[in-house]
mmCIF file of N, CA, C and O and ligand atoms in Angstrom:
data_model
loop_
_atom_site.group_PDB
_atom_site.id
_atom_site.type_symbol
_atom_site.label_atom_id
_atom_site.label_comp_id
_atom_site.label_asym_id
_atom_site.label_seq_id
_atom_site.Cartn_x
_atom_site.Cartn_y
_atom_site.Cartn_z
ATOM 1 N N MET A 1 425.815 111.936 66.109
ATOM 2 C CA MET A 1 427.045 111.164 65.946
ATOM 3 C C MET A 1 427.077 110.054 66.996
ATOM 4 O O MET A 1 426.805 110.277 68.165
ATOM 5 N N SER A 2 427.429 108.867 66.572
ATOM 6 C CA SER A 2 427.438 107.714 67.453
ATOM 7 C C SER A 2 428.654 107.730 68.381
ATOM 8 O O SER A 2 429.755 108.085 67.967
ATOM 9 N N THR A 3 428.424 107.366 69.635
ATOM 10 C CA THR A 3 429.538 107.270 70.591
ATOM 11 C C THR A 3 429.860 105.813 70.892
ATOM 12 O O THR A 3 430.635 105.528 71.783
ATOM 13 N N GLN A 4 429.234 104.913 70.122
ATOM 14 C CA GLN A 4 429.453 103.485 70.339
ATOM 15 C C GLN A 4 430.889 103.105 69.982
ATOM 16 O O GLN A 4 431.431 103.585 68.984
ATOM 17 N N ALA A 5 431.514 102.291 70.819
ATOM 18 C CA ALA A 5 432.896 101.864 70.574
ATOM 19 C C ALA A 5 432.961 100.977 69.337
ATOM 20 O O ALA A 5 432.100 100.138 69.108
ATOM 21 N N SER A 6 433.956 101.212 68.540
ATOM 22 C CA SER A 6 434.192 100.408 67.357
ATOM 23 C C SER A 6 435.306 99.410 67.650
ATOM 24 O O SER A 6 436.244 99.742 68.384
ATOM 25 N N PRO A 7 435.235 98.210 67.067
ATOM 26 C CA PRO A 7 436.331 97.255 67.265
ATOM 27 C C PRO A 7 437.644 97.775 66.698
ATOM 28 O O PRO A 7 438.701 97.262 67.014
ATOM 29 N N LEU A 8 437.562 98.813 65.855
ATOM 30 C CA LEU A 8 438.785 99.351 65.255
ATOM 31 C C LEU A 8 439.386 100.477 66.087
ATOM 32 O O LEU A 8 440.368 101.085 65.701
ATOM 33 N N ASP A 9 438.794 100.775 67.245
ATOM 34 C CA ASP A 9 439.297 101.842 68.106
ATOM 35 C C ASP A 9 440.650 101.515 68.717
ATOM 36 O O ASP A 9 441.423 102.402 69.042
ATOM 37 N N LYS A 10 440.921 100.242 68.933
ATOM 38 C CA LYS A 10 442.224 99.878 69.483
ATOM 39 C C LYS A 10 442.958 98.979 68.498
ATOM 40 O O LYS A 10 442.324 98.291 67.697
ATOM 41 N N PRO A 11 444.292 98.971 68.542
ATOM 42 C CA PRO A 11 445.059 98.170 67.582
ATOM 43 C C PRO A 11 444.724 96.679 67.718
ATOM 44 O O PRO A 11 444.542 96.172 68.828
ATOM 45 N N LEU A 12 444.637 96.016 66.583
ATOM 46 C CA LEU A 12 444.340 94.586 66.583
ATOM 47 C C LEU A 12 445.639 93.800 66.627
ATOM 48 O O LEU A 12 446.591 94.132 65.931
ATOM 49 N N LYS A 13 445.672 92.788 67.465
ATOM 50 C CA LYS A 13 446.822 91.897 67.512
ATOM 51 C C LYS A 13 446.440 90.610 66.797
ATOM 52 O O LYS A 13 445.302 90.145 66.924
ATOM 53 N N LEU A 14 447.385 90.029 66.102
ATOM 54 C CA LEU A 14 447.124 88.798 65.368
ATOM 55 C C LEU A 14 446.611 87.701 66.306
ATOM 56 O O LEU A 14 445.674 86.981 65.973
ATOM 57 N N GLU A 15 447.207 87.599 67.486
ATOM 58 C CA GLU A 15 446.789 86.566 68.442
ATOM 59 C C GLU A 15 445.315 86.724 68.809
ATOM 60 O O GLU A 15 444.577 85.746 68.925
ATOM 61 N N ASP A 16 444.885 87.980 69.001
ATOM 62 C CA ASP A 16 443.485 88.227 69.350
ATOM 63 C C ASP A 16 442.563 87.823 68.207
ATOM 64 O O ASP A 16 441.491 87.244 68.416
ATOM 65 N N LEU A 17 442.977 88.147 66.988
ATOM 66 C CA LEU A 17 442.149 87.795 65.834
ATOM 67 C C LEU A 17 442.033 86.280 65.684
ATOM 68 O O LEU A 17 440.953 85.749 65.418
ATOM 69 N N LEU A 18 443.164 85.590 65.883
ATOM 70 C CA LEU A 18 443.148 84.140 65.701
ATOM 71 C C LEU A 18 442.319 83.447 66.771
ATOM 72 O O LEU A 18 441.732 82.393 66.521
ATOM 73 N N GLN A 19 442.237 84.041 67.958
ATOM 74 C CA GLN A 19 441.453 83.424 69.031
ATOM 75 C C GLN A 19 439.958 83.485 68.761
ATOM 76 O O GLN A 19 439.181 82.812 69.416
ATOM 77 N N ARG A 20 439.558 84.297 67.805
ATOM 78 C CA ARG A 20 438.135 84.372 67.458
ATOM 79 C C ARG A 20 437.682 83.169 66.641
ATOM 80 O O ARG A 20 436.497 82.905 66.516
ATOM 81 N N ASN A 21 438.645 82.484 66.034
ATOM 82 C CA ASN A 21 438.285 81.336 65.205
ATOM 83 C C ASN A 21 437.745 80.199 66.051
ATOM 84 O O ASN A 21 437.998 80.115 67.243
ATOM 85 N N ILE A 22 436.998 79.336 65.406
ATOM 86 C CA ILE A 22 436.398 78.194 66.094
ATOM 87 C C ILE A 22 436.840 76.923 65.381
ATOM 88 O O ILE A 22 436.905 76.887 64.149
ATOM 89 N N TRP A 23 437.139 75.915 66.158
ATOM 90 C CA TRP A 23 437.499 74.623 65.583
ATOM 91 C C TRP A 23 436.453 73.586 65.965
ATOM 92 O O TRP A 23 436.056 73.504 67.131
ATOM 93 N N ASP A 24 436.014 72.832 64.987
ATOM 94 C CA ASP A 24 435.211 71.640 65.250
ATOM 95 C C ASP A 24 436.124 70.480 64.874
ATOM 96 O O ASP A 24 436.241 70.113 63.704
ATOM 97 N N VAL A 25 436.824 69.980 65.859
ATOM 98 C CA VAL A 25 437.901 69.015 65.602
ATOM 99 C C VAL A 25 437.328 67.650 65.257
ATOM 100 O O VAL A 25 436.499 67.106 65.988
ATOM 101 N N ASP A 26 437.779 67.132 64.126
ATOM 102 C CA ASP A 26 437.386 65.790 63.704
ATOM 103 C C ASP A 26 438.154 64.770 64.547
ATOM 104 O O ASP A 26 439.291 65.012 64.936
ATOM 105 N N GLU A 27 437.522 63.644 64.822
ATOM 106 C CA GLU A 27 438.235 62.612 65.583
ATOM 107 C C GLU A 27 439.333 61.949 64.747
ATOM 108 O O GLU A 27 440.282 61.396 65.290
ATOM 109 N N ASP A 28 439.197 62.008 63.427
ATOM 110 C CA ASP A 28 440.226 61.452 62.544
ATOM 111 C C ASP A 28 441.164 62.567 62.099
ATOM 112 O O ASP A 28 440.711 63.587 61.566
ATOM 113 N N PRO A 29 442.477 62.398 62.289
ATOM 114 C CA PRO A 29 443.415 63.438 61.857
ATOM 115 C C PRO A 29 443.386 63.638 60.338
ATOM 116 O O PRO A 29 443.311 62.660 59.591
ATOM 117 N N HIS A 30 443.434 64.878 59.900
ATOM 118 C CA HIS A 30 443.440 65.160 58.459
ATOM 119 C C HIS A 30 444.860 65.280 57.915
ATOM 120 O O HIS A 30 445.049 65.385 56.706
ATOM 121 N N ILE A 31 445.837 65.273 58.827
ATOM 122 C CA ILE A 31 447.242 65.292 58.427
ATOM 123 C C ILE A 31 447.962 64.234 59.240
ATOM 124 O O ILE A 31 447.732 64.114 60.446
ATOM 125 N N GLU A 32 448.831 63.493 58.577
ATOM 126 C CA GLU A 32 449.644 62.503 59.299
ATOM 127 C C GLU A 32 451.065 62.530 58.780
ATOM 128 O O GLU A 32 451.289 62.658 57.564
ATOM 129 N N ILE A 33 452.009 62.423 59.687
ATOM 130 C CA ILE A 33 453.416 62.270 59.332
ATOM 131 C C ILE A 33 453.917 61.006 60.039
ATOM 132 O O ILE A 33 453.370 60.629 61.068
ATOM 133 N N PRO A 34 454.949 60.361 59.480
ATOM 134 C CA PRO A 34 455.429 59.138 60.120
ATOM 135 C C PRO A 34 456.155 59.429 61.426
ATOM 136 O O PRO A 34 456.847 60.438 61.542
ATOM 137 N N MET A 35 455.964 58.573 62.400
ATOM 138 C CA MET A 35 456.703 58.697 63.659
ATOM 139 C C MET A 35 457.946 57.826 63.649
ATOM 140 O O MET A 35 458.910 58.120 64.340
ATOM 141 N N ASP A 36 457.928 56.740 62.867
ATOM 142 C CA ASP A 36 459.057 55.816 62.884
ATOM 143 C C ASP A 36 460.199 56.280 61.979
ATOM 144 O O ASP A 36 461.327 56.413 62.425
ATOM 145 N N ASP A 37 459.929 56.567 60.723
ATOM 146 C CA ASP A 37 460.965 56.981 59.792
ATOM 147 C C ASP A 37 460.749 58.450 59.411
ATOM 148 O O ASP A 37 459.946 58.760 58.543
ATOM 149 N N GLN A 38 461.508 59.326 60.052
ATOM 150 C CA GLN A 38 461.347 60.759 59.789
ATOM 151 C C GLN A 38 462.473 61.316 58.920
ATOM 152 O O GLN A 38 462.624 62.533 58.805
ATOM 153 N N GLU A 39 463.229 60.389 58.290
ATOM 154 C CA GLU A 39 464.283 60.802 57.373
ATOM 155 C C GLU A 39 463.666 61.641 56.249
ATOM 156 O O GLU A 39 462.664 61.246 55.662
ATOM 157 N N GLY A 40 464.251 62.790 55.985
ATOM 158 C CA GLY A 40 463.752 63.634 54.897
ATOM 159 C C GLY A 40 462.751 64.687 55.341
ATOM 160 O O GLY A 40 462.416 65.581 54.569
ATOM 161 N N LEU A 41 462.261 64.563 56.578
ATOM 162 C CA LEU A 41 461.364 65.595 57.087
ATOM 163 C C LEU A 41 462.174 66.834 57.437
ATOM 164 O O LEU A 41 463.248 66.729 58.028
ATOM 165 N N ARG A 42 461.682 67.990 57.112
ATOM 166 C CA ARG A 42 462.343 69.248 57.504
ATOM 167 C C ARG A 42 461.783 69.637 58.874
ATOM 168 O O ARG A 42 460.953 70.525 58.994
ATOM 169 N N LYS A 43 462.274 68.927 59.874
ATOM 170 C CA LYS A 43 461.679 69.001 61.214
ATOM 171 C C LYS A 43 461.718 70.405 61.795
ATOM 172 O O LYS A 43 460.712 70.904 62.290
ATOM 173 N N ARG A 44 462.872 71.025 61.771
ATOM 174 C CA ARG A 44 462.967 72.362 62.374
ATOM 175 C C ARG A 44 462.111 73.367 61.606
ATOM 176 O O ARG A 44 461.513 74.262 62.200
ATOM 177 N N ALA A 45 462.054 73.228 60.310
ATOM 178 C CA ALA A 45 461.203 74.132 59.519
ATOM 179 C C ALA A 45 459.740 73.937 59.893
ATOM 180 O O ALA A 45 458.996 74.907 60.040
ATOM 181 N N LEU A 46 459.330 72.703 60.078
ATOM 182 C CA LEU A 46 457.940 72.445 60.481
ATOM 183 C C LEU A 46 457.637 73.104 61.819
ATOM 184 O O LEU A 46 456.609 73.753 61.997
ATOM 185 N N VAL A 47 458.574 72.936 62.760
ATOM 186 C CA VAL A 47 458.362 73.499 64.103
ATOM 187 C C VAL A 47 458.318 75.026 64.046
ATOM 188 O O VAL A 47 457.457 75.655 64.654
ATOM 189 N N HIS A 48 459.235 75.630 63.302
ATOM 190 C CA HIS A 48 459.339 77.092 63.323
ATOM 191 C C HIS A 48 458.369 77.787 62.380
ATOM 192 O O HIS A 48 458.019 78.950 62.604
ATOM 193 N N LEU A 49 457.924 77.108 61.328
ATOM 194 C CA LEU A 49 457.102 77.796 60.329
ATOM 195 C C LEU A 49 455.604 77.537 60.456
ATOM 196 O O LEU A 49 454.810 78.351 59.980
ATOM 197 N N CYS A 50 455.206 76.459 61.068
ATOM 198 C CA CYS A 50 453.762 76.203 61.202
ATOM 199 C C CYS A 50 453.146 77.349 62.016
ATOM 200 O O CYS A 50 453.495 77.539 63.181
ATOM 201 N N PRO A 51 452.235 78.099 61.441
ATOM 202 C CA PRO A 51 451.688 79.258 62.156
ATOM 203 C C PRO A 51 450.825 78.876 63.347
ATOM 204 O O PRO A 51 450.586 79.703 64.228
ATOM 205 N N ALA A 52 450.364 77.636 63.384
ATOM 206 C CA ALA A 52 449.501 77.205 64.482
ATOM 207 C C ALA A 52 450.274 76.489 65.579
ATOM 208 O O ALA A 52 449.694 76.120 66.599
ATOM 209 N N GLY A 53 451.569 76.289 65.387
ATOM 210 C CA GLY A 53 452.367 75.609 66.400
ATOM 211 C C GLY A 53 451.992 74.149 66.568
ATOM 212 O O GLY A 53 452.050 73.615 67.685
ATOM 213 N N CYS A 54 451.631 73.503 65.479
ATOM 214 C CA CYS A 54 451.196 72.105 65.562
ATOM 215 C C CYS A 54 452.361 71.120 65.671
ATOM 216 O O CYS A 54 452.155 69.960 65.993
ATOM 217 N N TYR A 55 453.575 71.584 65.367
ATOM 218 C CA TYR A 55 454.742 70.692 65.388
ATOM 219 C C TYR A 55 455.638 71.040 66.571
ATOM 220 O O TYR A 55 455.883 72.198 66.869
ATOM 221 N N THR A 56 456.132 69.989 67.234
ATOM 222 C CA THR A 56 456.993 70.150 68.406
ATOM 223 C C THR A 56 458.146 69.158 68.303
ATOM 224 O O THR A 56 457.931 68.011 67.912
ATOM 225 N N MET A 57 459.339 69.588 68.666
ATOM 226 C CA MET A 57 460.478 68.668 68.710
ATOM 227 C C MET A 57 460.557 68.040 70.086
ATOM 228 O O MET A 57 460.508 68.738 71.104
ATOM 229 N N ILE A 58 460.653 66.733 70.132
ATOM 230 C CA ILE A 58 460.939 65.989 71.352
ATOM 231 C C ILE A 58 462.159 65.140 71.031
ATOM 232 O O ILE A 58 462.054 64.171 70.274
ATOM 233 N N GLY A 59 463.296 65.530 71.578
ATOM 234 C CA GLY A 59 464.542 64.853 71.207
ATOM 235 C C GLY A 59 464.807 65.088 69.734
ATOM 236 O O GLY A 59 464.773 66.229 69.276
ATOM 237 N N ASP A 60 465.012 64.007 68.980
ATOM 238 C CA ASP A 60 465.252 64.177 67.541
ATOM 239 C C ASP A 60 464.007 63.864 66.717
ATOM 240 O O ASP A 60 464.065 63.757 65.505
ATOM 241 N N LYS A 61 462.886 63.693 67.379
ATOM 242 C CA LYS A 61 461.615 63.418 66.676
ATOM 243 C C LYS A 61 460.755 64.663 66.638
ATOM 244 O O LYS A 61 460.777 65.482 67.564
ATOM 245 N N VAL A 62 459.990 64.794 65.580
ATOM 246 C CA VAL A 62 459.012 65.860 65.533
ATOM 247 C C VAL A 62 457.629 65.232 65.771
ATOM 248 O O VAL A 62 457.295 64.206 65.184
ATOM 249 N N LEU A 63 456.911 65.821 66.703
ATOM 250 C CA LEU A 63 455.558 65.356 67.014
ATOM 251 C C LEU A 63 454.560 66.302 66.388
ATOM 252 O O LEU A 63 454.811 67.507 66.266
ATOM 253 N N PHE A 64 453.425 65.778 66.034
ATOM 254 C CA PHE A 64 452.414 66.577 65.358
ATOM 255 C C PHE A 64 451.078 66.458 66.071
ATOM 256 O O PHE A 64 450.681 65.381 66.504
ATOM 257 N N SER A 65 450.394 67.571 66.197
ATOM 258 C CA SER A 65 449.068 67.595 66.786
ATOM 259 C C SER A 65 448.168 68.413 65.855
ATOM 260 O O SER A 65 448.439 69.586 65.596
ATOM 261 N N TYR A 66 447.142 67.802 65.305
ATOM 262 C CA TYR A 66 446.357 68.432 64.237
ATOM 263 C C TYR A 66 445.224 69.320 64.733
ATOM 264 O O TYR A 66 444.620 70.065 63.951
ATOM 265 N N GLU A 67 444.938 69.303 66.024
ATOM 266 C CA GLU A 67 443.720 69.936 66.541
ATOM 267 C C GLU A 67 443.613 71.437 66.258
ATOM 268 O O GLU A 67 442.541 71.946 65.998
ATOM 269 N N GLY A 68 444.713 72.180 66.329
ATOM 270 C CA GLY A 68 444.645 73.631 66.134
ATOM 271 C C GLY A 68 445.076 74.081 64.755
ATOM 272 O O GLY A 68 445.364 75.265 64.548
ATOM 273 N N CYS A 69 445.105 73.164 63.817
ATOM 274 C CA CYS A 69 445.608 73.447 62.462
ATOM 275 C C CYS A 69 444.792 74.548 61.776
ATOM 276 O O CYS A 69 443.571 74.571 61.847
ATOM 277 N N PHE A 70 445.503 75.479 61.095
ATOM 278 C CA PHE A 70 444.850 76.547 60.330
ATOM 279 C C PHE A 70 444.542 76.125 58.891
ATOM 280 O O PHE A 70 444.002 76.918 58.130
ATOM 281 N N GLU A 71 444.960 74.923 58.507
ATOM 282 C CA GLU A 71 444.733 74.401 57.148
ATOM 283 C C GLU A 71 445.389 75.291 56.095
ATOM 284 O O GLU A 71 444.836 75.493 55.014
ATOM 285 N N CYS A 72 446.572 75.820 56.417
ATOM 286 C CA CYS A 72 447.247 76.726 55.483
ATOM 287 C C CYS A 72 447.993 75.977 54.387
ATOM 288 O O CYS A 72 448.291 76.544 53.338
ATOM 289 N N GLY A 73 448.367 74.727 54.638
ATOM 290 C CA GLY A 73 449.036 73.926 53.622
ATOM 291 C C GLY A 73 450.549 74.044 53.609
ATOM 292 O O GLY A 73 451.212 73.389 52.810
ATOM 293 N N LEU A 74 451.130 74.849 54.480
ATOM 294 C CA LEU A 74 452.577 75.046 54.466
ATOM 295 C C LEU A 74 453.328 73.729 54.679
ATOM 296 O O LEU A 74 454.283 73.431 53.972
ATOM 297 N N CYS A 75 452.895 72.929 55.644
ATOM 298 C CA CYS A 75 453.612 71.683 55.925
ATOM 299 C C CYS A 75 453.540 70.730 54.732
ATOM 300 O O CYS A 75 454.464 69.972 54.484
ATOM 301 N N ARG A 76 452.474 70.814 53.983
ATOM 302 C CA ARG A 76 452.343 69.977 52.791
ATOM 303 C C ARG A 76 453.359 70.392 51.734
ATOM 304 O O ARG A 76 453.932 69.561 51.033
ATOM 305 N N VAL A 77 453.597 71.691 51.625
ATOM 306 C CA VAL A 77 454.512 72.213 50.618
ATOM 307 C C VAL A 77 455.959 71.866 50.935
ATOM 308 O O VAL A 77 456.742 71.552 50.035
ATOM 309 N N ILE A 78 456.340 71.895 52.218
ATOM 310 C CA ILE A 78 457.756 71.716 52.565
ATOM 311 C C ILE A 78 458.111 70.275 52.924
ATOM 312 O O ILE A 78 459.241 70.006 53.304
ATOM 313 N N THR A 79 457.157 69.357 52.818
ATOM 314 C CA THR A 79 457.408 67.961 53.179
ATOM 315 C C THR A 79 457.326 67.083 51.937
ATOM 316 O O THR A 79 456.396 67.240 51.136
ATOM 317 N N PRO A 80 458.303 66.166 51.769
ATOM 318 C CA PRO A 80 458.216 65.256 50.627
ATOM 319 C C PRO A 80 456.869 64.533 50.610
ATOM 320 O O PRO A 80 456.336 64.160 51.663
ATOM 321 N N GLU A 81 456.357 64.349 49.411
ATOM 322 C CA GLU A 81 455.007 63.797 49.232
ATOM 323 C C GLU A 81 454.812 62.456 49.935
ATOM 324 O O GLU A 81 453.739 62.172 50.465
ATOM 325 N N ASP A 82 455.879 61.626 49.956
ATOM 326 C CA ASP A 82 455.734 60.303 50.557
ATOM 327 C C ASP A 82 455.874 60.327 52.077
ATOM 328 O O ASP A 82 455.800 59.286 52.723
ATOM 329 N N LYS A 83 456.079 61.517 52.650
ATOM 330 C CA LYS A 83 456.256 61.623 54.103
ATOM 331 C C LYS A 83 455.088 62.308 54.799
ATOM 332 O O LYS A 83 455.141 62.525 56.010
ATOM 333 N N ILE A 84 454.056 62.649 54.053
ATOM 334 C CA ILE A 84 452.929 63.318 54.691
ATOM 335 C C ILE A 84 451.634 62.915 53.986
ATOM 336 O O ILE A 84 451.596 62.734 52.774
ATOM 337 N N ARG A 85 450.623 62.691 54.794
ATOM 338 C CA ARG A 85 449.269 62.536 54.238
ATOM 339 C C ARG A 85 448.527 63.788 54.655
ATOM 340 O O ARG A 85 448.409 64.084 55.848
ATOM 341 N N TRP A 86 448.113 64.566 53.689
ATOM 342 C CA TRP A 86 447.489 65.871 53.977
ATOM 343 C C TRP A 86 446.168 65.962 53.226
ATOM 344 O O TRP A 86 446.126 65.854 51.999
ATOM 345 N N GLU A 87 445.122 66.135 53.950
ATOM 346 C CA GLU A 87 443.793 66.334 53.360
ATOM 347 C C GLU A 87 443.110 67.437 54.157
ATOM 348 O O GLU A 87 443.460 67.694 55.305
ATOM 349 N N TYR A 88 442.125 68.044 53.560
ATOM 350 C CA TYR A 88 441.289 68.948 54.348
ATOM 351 C C TYR A 88 440.434 68.088 55.275
ATOM 352 O O TYR A 88 440.114 66.940 54.942
ATOM 353 N N PRO A 89 440.031 68.638 56.422
ATOM 354 C CA PRO A 89 439.117 67.882 57.288
ATOM 355 C C PRO A 89 437.797 67.628 56.559
ATOM 356 O O PRO A 89 437.475 68.302 55.581
ATOM 357 N N LYS A 90 437.050 66.664 57.079
ATOM 358 C CA LYS A 90 435.726 66.389 56.504
ATOM 359 C C LYS A 90 434.876 67.654 56.525
ATOM 360 O O LYS A 90 435.083 68.542 57.364
ATOM 361 N N SER A 91 433.895 67.690 55.647
ATOM 362 C CA SER A 91 433.018 68.850 55.542
ATOM 363 C C SER A 91 432.424 69.216 56.908
ATOM 364 O O SER A 91 431.893 68.364 57.617
ATOM 365 N N GLY A 92 432.543 70.493 57.251
ATOM 366 C CA GLY A 92 431.999 70.974 58.523
ATOM 367 C C GLY A 92 432.959 70.846 59.686
ATOM 368 O O GLY A 92 432.698 71.360 60.764
ATOM 369 N N LYS A 93 434.065 70.152 59.478
ATOM 370 C CA LYS A 93 435.057 69.969 60.539
ATOM 371 C C LYS A 93 436.238 70.909 60.305
ATOM 372 O O LYS A 93 436.363 71.530 59.259
ATOM 373 N N GLY A 94 437.109 71.002 61.289
ATOM 374 C CA GLY A 94 438.291 71.828 61.175
ATOM 375 C C GLY A 94 438.014 73.262 61.597
ATOM 376 O O GLY A 94 437.111 73.527 62.386
ATOM 377 N N ILE A 95 438.805 74.174 61.060
ATOM 378 C CA ILE A 95 438.718 75.572 61.488
ATOM 379 C C ILE A 95 437.573 76.299 60.792
ATOM 380 O O ILE A 95 437.283 76.051 59.621
ATOM 381 N N GLN A 96 436.932 77.157 61.546
ATOM 382 C CA GLN A 96 435.942 78.084 60.985
ATOM 383 C C GLN A 96 436.466 79.477 61.296
ATOM 384 O O GLN A 96 436.495 79.889 62.460
ATOM 385 N N TYR A 97 436.919 80.183 60.261
ATOM 386 C CA TYR A 97 437.494 81.513 60.469
ATOM 387 C C TYR A 97 436.416 82.529 60.790
ATOM 388 O O TYR A 97 435.342 82.510 60.214
ATOM 389 N N ARG A 98 436.739 83.406 61.709
ATOM 390 C CA ARG A 98 435.863 84.508 62.099
ATOM 391 C C ARG A 98 436.595 85.806 61.776
ATOM 392 O O ARG A 98 437.689 86.033 62.287
ATOM 393 N N PHE A 99 436.010 86.630 60.953
ATOM 394 C CA PHE A 99 436.676 87.856 60.517
ATOM 395 C C PHE A 99 436.114 89.107 61.168
ATOM 396 O O PHE A 99 436.489 90.200 60.827
ATOM 397 N N THR A 100 435.181 88.945 62.079
ATOM 398 C CA THR A 100 434.618 90.143 62.732
ATOM 399 C C THR A 100 434.901 90.109 64.216
ATOM 400 O O THR A 100 435.233 89.105 64.770
HETATM 401 S S1 LIG B 201 448.468 73.073 57.419
HETATM 402 FE FE1 LIG B 201 449.497 74.916 58.231
HETATM 403 S S2 LIG B 201 448.628 75.199 60.261
HETATM 404 FE FE2 LIG B 201 448.143 73.097 59.647
HETATM 405 S S3 LIG B 201 449.788 71.869 60.490
HETATM 406 FE FE3 LIG B 201 450.371 72.393 58.389
HETATM 407 S S4 LIG B 201 451.604 74.253 58.586
HETATM 408 FE FE4 LIG B 201 450.489 73.983 60.511
#
């Protein structure tokens, strides 16, 4: 019988699992939102619902940082089409999920 420790021996935390992922960040952002006219943006929803914490409120503006994006698409779903440019990163760029 093997006495080797298994990764399943201790409870897994979501934060630990997510830290295993690797990002190859593209120099060109794959998501853009307007900084000048943010009328119609669901700013608080973006800040509270983005699982990667890419959105931050500064005063009454929402700032966006694409580097740690999980590419889940949530912000695309909750933002009017004319207020967001959302594409997947170029091939080979962006997040590489690690499941082990
Ligand atoms: S795609 Fe998902 S992880 Fe990326 S910025 Fe939008 S909500 Fe956040």
